[in-house]
Structures are given as C-alpha cells and as structure tokens.
PDB file of N, CA, C and O in Angstrom:
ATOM      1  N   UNK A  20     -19.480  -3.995  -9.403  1.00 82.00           N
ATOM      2  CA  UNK A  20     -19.716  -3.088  -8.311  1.00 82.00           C
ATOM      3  C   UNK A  20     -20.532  -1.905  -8.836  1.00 82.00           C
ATOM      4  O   UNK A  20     -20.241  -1.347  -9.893  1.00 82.00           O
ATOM      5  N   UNK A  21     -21.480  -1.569  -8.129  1.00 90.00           N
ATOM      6  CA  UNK A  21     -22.334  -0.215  -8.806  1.00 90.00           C
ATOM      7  C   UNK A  21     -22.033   1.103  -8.416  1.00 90.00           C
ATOM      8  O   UNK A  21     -22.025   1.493  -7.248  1.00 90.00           O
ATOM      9  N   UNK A  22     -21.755   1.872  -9.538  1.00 90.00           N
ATOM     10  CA  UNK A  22     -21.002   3.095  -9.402  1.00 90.00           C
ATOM     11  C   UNK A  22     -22.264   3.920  -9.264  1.00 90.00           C
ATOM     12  O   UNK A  22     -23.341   3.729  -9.828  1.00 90.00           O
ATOM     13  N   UNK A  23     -21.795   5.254  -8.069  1.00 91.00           N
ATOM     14  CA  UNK A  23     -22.673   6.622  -7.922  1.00 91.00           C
ATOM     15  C   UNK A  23     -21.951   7.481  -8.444  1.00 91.00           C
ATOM     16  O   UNK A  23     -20.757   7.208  -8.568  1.00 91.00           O
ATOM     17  N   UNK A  24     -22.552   9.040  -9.001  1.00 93.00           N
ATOM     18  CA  UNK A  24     -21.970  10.122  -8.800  1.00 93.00           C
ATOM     19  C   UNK A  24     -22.377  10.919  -7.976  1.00 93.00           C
ATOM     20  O   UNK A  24     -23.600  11.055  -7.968  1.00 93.00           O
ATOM     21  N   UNK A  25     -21.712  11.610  -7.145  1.00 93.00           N
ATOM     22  CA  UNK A  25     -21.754  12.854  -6.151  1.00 93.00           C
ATOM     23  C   UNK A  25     -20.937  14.225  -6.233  1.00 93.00           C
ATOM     24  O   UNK A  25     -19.720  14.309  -6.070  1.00 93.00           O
ATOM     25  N   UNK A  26     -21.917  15.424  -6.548  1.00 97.00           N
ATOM     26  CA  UNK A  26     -21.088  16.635  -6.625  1.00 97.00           C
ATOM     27  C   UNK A  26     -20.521  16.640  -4.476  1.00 97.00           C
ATOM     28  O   UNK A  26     -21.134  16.084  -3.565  1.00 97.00           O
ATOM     29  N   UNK A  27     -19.447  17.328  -4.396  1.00 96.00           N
ATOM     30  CA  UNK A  27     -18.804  17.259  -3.755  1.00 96.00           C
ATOM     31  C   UNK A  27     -18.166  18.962  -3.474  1.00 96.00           C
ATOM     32  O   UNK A  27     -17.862  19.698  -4.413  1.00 96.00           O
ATOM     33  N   UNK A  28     -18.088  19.243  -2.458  1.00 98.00           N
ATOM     34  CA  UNK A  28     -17.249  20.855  -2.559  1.00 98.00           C
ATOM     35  C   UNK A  28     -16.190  20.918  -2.582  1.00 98.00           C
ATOM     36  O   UNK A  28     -15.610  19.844  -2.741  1.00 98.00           O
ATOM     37  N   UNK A  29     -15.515  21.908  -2.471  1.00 98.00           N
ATOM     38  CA  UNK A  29     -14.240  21.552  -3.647  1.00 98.00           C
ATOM     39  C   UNK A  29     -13.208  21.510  -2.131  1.00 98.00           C
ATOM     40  O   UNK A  29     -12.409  20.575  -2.178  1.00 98.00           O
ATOM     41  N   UNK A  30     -13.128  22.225  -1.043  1.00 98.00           N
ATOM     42  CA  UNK A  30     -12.380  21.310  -0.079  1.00 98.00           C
ATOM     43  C   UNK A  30     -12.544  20.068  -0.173  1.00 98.00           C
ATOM     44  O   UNK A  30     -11.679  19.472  -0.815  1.00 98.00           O
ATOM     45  N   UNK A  31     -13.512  19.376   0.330  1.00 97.00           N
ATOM     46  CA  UNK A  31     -13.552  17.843  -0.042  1.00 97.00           C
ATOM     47  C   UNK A  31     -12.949  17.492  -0.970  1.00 97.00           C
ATOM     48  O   UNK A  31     -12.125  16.609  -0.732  1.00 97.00           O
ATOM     49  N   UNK A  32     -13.038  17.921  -2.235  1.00 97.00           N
ATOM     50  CA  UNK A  32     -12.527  17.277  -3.216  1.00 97.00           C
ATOM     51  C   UNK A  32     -10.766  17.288  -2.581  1.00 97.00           C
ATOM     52  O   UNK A  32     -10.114  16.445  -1.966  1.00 97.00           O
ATOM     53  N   UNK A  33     -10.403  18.869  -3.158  1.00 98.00           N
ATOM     54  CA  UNK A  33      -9.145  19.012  -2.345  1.00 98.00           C
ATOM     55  C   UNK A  33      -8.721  17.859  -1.574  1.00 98.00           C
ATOM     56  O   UNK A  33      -7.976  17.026  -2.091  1.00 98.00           O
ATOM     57  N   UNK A  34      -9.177  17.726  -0.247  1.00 97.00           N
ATOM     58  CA  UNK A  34      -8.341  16.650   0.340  1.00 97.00           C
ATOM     59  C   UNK A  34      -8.746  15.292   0.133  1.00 97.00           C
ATOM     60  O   UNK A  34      -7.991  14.418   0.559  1.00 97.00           O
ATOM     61  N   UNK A  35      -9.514  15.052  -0.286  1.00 97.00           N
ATOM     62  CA  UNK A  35      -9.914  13.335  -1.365  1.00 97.00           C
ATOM     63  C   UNK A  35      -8.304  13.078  -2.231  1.00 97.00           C
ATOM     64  O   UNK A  35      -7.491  12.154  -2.200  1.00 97.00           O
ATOM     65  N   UNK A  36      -8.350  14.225  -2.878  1.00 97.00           N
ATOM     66  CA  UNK A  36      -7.180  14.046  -3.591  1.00 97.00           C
ATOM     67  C   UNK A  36      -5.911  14.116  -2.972  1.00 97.00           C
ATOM     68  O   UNK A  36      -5.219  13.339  -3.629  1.00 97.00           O
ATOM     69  N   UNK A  37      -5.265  14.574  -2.142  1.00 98.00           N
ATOM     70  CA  UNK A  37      -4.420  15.281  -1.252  1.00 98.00           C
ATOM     71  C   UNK A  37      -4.241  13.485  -0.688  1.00 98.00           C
ATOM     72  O   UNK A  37      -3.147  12.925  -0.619  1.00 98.00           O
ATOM     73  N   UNK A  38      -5.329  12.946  -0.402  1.00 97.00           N
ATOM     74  CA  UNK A  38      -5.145  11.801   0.276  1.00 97.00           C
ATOM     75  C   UNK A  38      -4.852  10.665  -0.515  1.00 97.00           C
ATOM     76  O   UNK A  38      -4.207   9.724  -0.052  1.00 97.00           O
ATOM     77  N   UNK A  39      -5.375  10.690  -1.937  1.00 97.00           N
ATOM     78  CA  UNK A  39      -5.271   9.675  -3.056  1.00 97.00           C
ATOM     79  C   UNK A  39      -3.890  10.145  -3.131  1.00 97.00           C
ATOM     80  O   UNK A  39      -3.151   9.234  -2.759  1.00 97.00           O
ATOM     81  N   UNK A  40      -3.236  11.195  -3.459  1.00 98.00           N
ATOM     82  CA  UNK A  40      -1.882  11.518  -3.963  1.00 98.00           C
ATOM     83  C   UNK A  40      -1.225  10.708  -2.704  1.00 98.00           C
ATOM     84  O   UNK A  40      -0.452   9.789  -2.976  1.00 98.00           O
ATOM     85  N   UNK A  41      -1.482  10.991  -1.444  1.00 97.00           N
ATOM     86  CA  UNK A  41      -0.339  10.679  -0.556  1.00 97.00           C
ATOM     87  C   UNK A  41      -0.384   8.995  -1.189  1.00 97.00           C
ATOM     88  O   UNK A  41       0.121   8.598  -2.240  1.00 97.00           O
ATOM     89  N   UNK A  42      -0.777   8.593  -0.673  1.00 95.00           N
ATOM     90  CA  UNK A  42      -1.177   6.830  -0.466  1.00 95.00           C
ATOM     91  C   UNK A  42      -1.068   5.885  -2.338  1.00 95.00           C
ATOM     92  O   UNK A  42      -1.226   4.673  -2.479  1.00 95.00           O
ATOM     93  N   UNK A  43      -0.744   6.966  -3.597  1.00 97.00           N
ATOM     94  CA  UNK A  43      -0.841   6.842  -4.207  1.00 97.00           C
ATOM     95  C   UNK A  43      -2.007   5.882  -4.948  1.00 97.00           C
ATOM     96  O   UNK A  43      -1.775   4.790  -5.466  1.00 97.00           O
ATOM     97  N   UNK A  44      -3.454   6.620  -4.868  1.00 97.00           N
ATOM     98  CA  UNK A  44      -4.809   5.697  -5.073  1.00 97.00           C
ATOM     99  C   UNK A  44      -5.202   6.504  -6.421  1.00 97.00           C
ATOM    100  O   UNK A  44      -4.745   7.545  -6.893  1.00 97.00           O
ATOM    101  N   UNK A  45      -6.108   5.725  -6.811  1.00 96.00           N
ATOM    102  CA  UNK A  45      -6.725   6.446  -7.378  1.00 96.00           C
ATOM    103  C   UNK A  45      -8.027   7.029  -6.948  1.00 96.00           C
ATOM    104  O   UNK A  45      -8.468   6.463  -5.948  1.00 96.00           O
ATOM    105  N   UNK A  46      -8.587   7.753  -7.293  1.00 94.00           N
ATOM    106  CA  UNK A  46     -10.021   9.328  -6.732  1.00 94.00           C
ATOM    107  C   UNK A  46     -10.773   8.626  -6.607  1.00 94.00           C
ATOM    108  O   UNK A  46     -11.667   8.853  -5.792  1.00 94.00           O
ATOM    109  N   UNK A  47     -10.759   7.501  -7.324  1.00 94.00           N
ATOM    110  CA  UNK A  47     -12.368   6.672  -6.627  1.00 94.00           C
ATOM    111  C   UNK A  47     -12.068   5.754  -5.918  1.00 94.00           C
ATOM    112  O   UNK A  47     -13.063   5.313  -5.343  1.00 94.00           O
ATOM    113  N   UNK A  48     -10.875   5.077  -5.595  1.00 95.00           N
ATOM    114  CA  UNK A  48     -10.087   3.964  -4.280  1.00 95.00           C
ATOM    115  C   UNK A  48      -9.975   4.802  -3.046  1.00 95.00           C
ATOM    116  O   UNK A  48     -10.415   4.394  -1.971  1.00 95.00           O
ATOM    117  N   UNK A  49      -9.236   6.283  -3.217  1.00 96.00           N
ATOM    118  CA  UNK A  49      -9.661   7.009  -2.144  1.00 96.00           C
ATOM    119  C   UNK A  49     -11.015   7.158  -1.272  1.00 96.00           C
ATOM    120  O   UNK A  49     -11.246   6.961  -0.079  1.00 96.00           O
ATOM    121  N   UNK A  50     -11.812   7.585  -2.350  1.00 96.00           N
ATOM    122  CA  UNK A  50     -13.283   7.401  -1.729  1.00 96.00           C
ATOM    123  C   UNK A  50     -13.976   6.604  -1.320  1.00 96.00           C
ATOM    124  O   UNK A  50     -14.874   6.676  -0.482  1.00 96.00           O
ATOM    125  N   UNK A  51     -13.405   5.390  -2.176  1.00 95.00           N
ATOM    126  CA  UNK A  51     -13.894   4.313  -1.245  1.00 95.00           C
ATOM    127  C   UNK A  51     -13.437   3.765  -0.033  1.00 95.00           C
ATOM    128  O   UNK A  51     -14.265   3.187   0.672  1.00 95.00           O
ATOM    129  N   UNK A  52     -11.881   3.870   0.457  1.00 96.00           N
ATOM    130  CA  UNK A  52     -11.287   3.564   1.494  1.00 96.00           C
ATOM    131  C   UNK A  52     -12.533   4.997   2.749  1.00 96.00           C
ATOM    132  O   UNK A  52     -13.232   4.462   3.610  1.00 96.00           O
ATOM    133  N   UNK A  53     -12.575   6.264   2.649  1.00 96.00           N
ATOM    134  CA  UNK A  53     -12.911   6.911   3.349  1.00 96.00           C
ATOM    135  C   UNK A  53     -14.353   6.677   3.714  1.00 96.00           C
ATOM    136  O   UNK A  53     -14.735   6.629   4.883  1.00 96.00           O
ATOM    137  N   UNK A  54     -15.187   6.526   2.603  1.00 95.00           N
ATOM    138  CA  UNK A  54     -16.609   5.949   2.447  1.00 95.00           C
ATOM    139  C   UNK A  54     -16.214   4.793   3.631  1.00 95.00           C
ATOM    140  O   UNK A  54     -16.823   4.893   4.697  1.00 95.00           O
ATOM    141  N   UNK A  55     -15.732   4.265   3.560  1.00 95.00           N
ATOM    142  CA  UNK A  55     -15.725   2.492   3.734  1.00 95.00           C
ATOM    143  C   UNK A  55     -15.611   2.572   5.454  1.00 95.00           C
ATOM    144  O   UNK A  55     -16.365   2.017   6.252  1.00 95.00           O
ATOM    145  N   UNK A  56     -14.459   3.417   5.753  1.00 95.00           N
ATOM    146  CA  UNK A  56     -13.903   3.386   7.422  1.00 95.00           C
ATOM    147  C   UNK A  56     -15.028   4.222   7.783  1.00 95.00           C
ATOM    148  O   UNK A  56     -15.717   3.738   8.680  1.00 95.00           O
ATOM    149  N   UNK A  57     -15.387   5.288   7.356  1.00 96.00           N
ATOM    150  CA  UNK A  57     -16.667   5.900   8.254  1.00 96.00           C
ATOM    151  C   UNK A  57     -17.834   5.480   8.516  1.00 96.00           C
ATOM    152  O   UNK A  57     -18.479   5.808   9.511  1.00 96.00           O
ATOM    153  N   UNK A  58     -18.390   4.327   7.189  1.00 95.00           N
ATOM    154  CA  UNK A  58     -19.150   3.536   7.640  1.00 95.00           C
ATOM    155  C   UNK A  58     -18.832   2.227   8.315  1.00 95.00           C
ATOM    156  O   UNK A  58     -19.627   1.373   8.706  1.00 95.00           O
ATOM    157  N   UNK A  59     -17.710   2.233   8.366  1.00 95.00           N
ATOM    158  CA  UNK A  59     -16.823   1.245   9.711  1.00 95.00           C
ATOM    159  C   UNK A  59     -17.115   1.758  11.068  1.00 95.00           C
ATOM    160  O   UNK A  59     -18.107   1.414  11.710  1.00 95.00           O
ATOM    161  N   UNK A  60     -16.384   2.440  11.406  1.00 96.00           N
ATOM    162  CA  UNK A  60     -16.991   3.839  12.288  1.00 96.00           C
ATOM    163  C   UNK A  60     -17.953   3.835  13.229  1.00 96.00           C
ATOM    164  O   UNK A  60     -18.040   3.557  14.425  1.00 96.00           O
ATOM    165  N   UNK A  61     -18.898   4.354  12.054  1.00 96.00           N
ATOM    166  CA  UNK A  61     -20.115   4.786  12.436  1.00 96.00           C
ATOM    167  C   UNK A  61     -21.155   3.606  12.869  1.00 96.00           C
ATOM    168  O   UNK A  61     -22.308   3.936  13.147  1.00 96.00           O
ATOM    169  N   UNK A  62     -20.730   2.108  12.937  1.00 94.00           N
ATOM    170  CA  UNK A  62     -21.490   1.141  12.977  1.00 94.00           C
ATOM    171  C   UNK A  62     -21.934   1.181  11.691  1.00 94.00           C
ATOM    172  O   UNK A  62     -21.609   0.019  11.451  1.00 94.00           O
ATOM    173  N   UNK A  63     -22.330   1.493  10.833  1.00 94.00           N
ATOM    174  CA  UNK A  63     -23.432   1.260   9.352  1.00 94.00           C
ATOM    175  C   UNK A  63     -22.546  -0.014   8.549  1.00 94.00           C
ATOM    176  O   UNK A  63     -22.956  -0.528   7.508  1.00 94.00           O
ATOM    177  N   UNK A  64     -21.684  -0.283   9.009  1.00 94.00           N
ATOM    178  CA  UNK A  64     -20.861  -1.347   8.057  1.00 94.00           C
ATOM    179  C   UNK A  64     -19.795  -2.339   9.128  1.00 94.00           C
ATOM    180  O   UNK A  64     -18.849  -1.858   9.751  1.00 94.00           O
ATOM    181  N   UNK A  65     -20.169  -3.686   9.160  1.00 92.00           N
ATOM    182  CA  UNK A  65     -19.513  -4.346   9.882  1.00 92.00           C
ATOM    183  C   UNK A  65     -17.780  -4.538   9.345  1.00 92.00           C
ATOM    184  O   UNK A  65     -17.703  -5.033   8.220  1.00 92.00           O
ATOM    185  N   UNK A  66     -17.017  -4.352   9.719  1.00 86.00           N
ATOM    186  CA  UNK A  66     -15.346  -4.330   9.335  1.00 86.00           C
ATOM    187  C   UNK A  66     -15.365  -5.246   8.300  1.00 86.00           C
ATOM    188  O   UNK A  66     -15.207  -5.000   7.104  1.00 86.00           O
ATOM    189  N   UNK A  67     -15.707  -7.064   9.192  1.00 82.00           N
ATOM    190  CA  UNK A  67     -15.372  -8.160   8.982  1.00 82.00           C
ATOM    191  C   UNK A  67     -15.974  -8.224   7.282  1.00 82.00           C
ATOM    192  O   UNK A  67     -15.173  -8.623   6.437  1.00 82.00           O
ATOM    193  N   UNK A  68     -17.161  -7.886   6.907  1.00 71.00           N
ATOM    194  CA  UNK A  68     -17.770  -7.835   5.982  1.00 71.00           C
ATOM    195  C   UNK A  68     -17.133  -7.233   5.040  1.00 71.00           C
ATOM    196  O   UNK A  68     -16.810  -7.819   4.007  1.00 71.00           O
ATOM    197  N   UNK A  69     -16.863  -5.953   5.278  1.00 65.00           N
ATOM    198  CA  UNK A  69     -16.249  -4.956   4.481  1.00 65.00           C
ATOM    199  C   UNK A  69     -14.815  -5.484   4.309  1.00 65.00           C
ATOM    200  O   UNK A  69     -14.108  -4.614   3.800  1.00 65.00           O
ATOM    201  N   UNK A  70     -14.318  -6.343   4.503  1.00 62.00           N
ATOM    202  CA  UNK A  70     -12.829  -6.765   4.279  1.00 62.00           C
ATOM    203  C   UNK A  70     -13.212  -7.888   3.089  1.00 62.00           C
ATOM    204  O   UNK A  70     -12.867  -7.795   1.911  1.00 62.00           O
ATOM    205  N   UNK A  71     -13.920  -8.852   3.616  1.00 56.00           N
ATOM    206  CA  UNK A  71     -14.655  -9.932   2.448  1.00 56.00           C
ATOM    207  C   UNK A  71     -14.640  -9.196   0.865  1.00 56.00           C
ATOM    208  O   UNK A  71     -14.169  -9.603  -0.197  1.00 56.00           O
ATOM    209  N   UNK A  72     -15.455  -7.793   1.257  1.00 55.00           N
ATOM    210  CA  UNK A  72     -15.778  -7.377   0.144  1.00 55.00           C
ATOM    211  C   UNK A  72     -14.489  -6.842  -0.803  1.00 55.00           C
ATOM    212  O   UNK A  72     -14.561  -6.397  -1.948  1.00 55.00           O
ATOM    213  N   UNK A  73     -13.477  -6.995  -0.101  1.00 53.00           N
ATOM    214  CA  UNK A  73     -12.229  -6.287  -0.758  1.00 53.00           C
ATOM    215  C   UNK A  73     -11.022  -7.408  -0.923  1.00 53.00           C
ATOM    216  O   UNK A  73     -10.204  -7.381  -1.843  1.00 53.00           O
ATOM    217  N   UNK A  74     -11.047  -8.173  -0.107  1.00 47.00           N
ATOM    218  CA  UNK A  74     -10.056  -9.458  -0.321  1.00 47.00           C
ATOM    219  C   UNK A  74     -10.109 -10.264  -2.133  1.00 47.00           C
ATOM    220  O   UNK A  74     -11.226 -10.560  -2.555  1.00 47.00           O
ATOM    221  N   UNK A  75      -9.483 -10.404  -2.589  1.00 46.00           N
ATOM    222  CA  UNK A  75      -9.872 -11.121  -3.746  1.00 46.00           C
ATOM    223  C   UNK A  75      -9.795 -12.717  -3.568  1.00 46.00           C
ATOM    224  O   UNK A  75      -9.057 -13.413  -2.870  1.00 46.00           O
ATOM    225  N   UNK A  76     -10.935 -13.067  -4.549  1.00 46.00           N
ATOM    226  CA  UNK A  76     -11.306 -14.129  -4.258  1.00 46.00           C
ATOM    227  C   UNK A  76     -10.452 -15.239  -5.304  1.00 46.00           C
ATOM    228  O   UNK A  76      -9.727 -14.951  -6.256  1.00 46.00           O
ATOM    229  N   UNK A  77     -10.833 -16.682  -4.736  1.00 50.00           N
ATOM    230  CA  UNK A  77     -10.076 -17.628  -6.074  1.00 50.00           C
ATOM    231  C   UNK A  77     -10.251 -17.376  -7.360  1.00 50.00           C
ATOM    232  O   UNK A  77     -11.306 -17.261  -7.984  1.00 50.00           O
ATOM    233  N   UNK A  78      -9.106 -17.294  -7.737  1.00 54.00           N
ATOM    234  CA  UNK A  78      -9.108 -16.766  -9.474  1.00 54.00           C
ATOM    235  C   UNK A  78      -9.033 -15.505  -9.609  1.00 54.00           C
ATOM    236  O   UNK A  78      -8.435 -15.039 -10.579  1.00 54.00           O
ATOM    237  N   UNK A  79      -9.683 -14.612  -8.571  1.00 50.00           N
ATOM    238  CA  UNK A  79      -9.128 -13.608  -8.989  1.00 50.00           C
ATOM    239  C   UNK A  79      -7.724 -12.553  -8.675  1.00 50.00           C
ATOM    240  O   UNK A  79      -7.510 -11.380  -8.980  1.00 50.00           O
ATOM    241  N   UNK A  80      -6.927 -13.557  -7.937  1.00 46.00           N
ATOM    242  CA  UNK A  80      -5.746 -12.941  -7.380  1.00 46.00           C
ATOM    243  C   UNK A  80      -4.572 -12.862  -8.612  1.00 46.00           C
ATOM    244  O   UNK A  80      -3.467 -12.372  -8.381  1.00 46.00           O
TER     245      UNK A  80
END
C-alpha cells in the first residue's frame, strides 16, 4: 500500500487521535477509516470497492 505524509493542524490531529484512542486504532488505521468514509461520502470512492480493498484475501487471513 503506498504511504503519504501530511502536516495536519493540531485540532485535527487532536481528534484523529481522540478517535484512534476511542475505537482503539492505530493513527494511521484511524486515518484511513476517516479518509476512506469521506471519500465514501463524497462519491470519490465506491463503498463496494473500498471494502474489497480491506477484506483479506486467501492466505492472507
């Protein structure tokens, strides 16, 4: 999977984390769950697709 970095302001950060703590994720599973539903959302990302991309596949379960 290809990793970005993004500076971020520090509310954001704040509740990135606030949300990783609740749900117990880690800072970059957080971001990707939030990344992921807004471009769910927003139309830019079909659900069905975006589930594929997260289901594990044979062998790797």
């Amino acid at each position: 999977m290809p990793k970005i970095t993004i500076d971020i302001p520090a509310d954001v950060y704040q509740a990135l984390h606030r949300f990783a703590l609740q749900d117990r994720l880690t800072g970059e599973e957080a971001a990707l769950l939030v990344l992921r539903d807004w471009l769910i959302s927003n139309g830019y990302l079909n659900a069905e697709m975006a589930l594929d991309d997260v289901t594990p596949t044979e062998g790797e379960s």
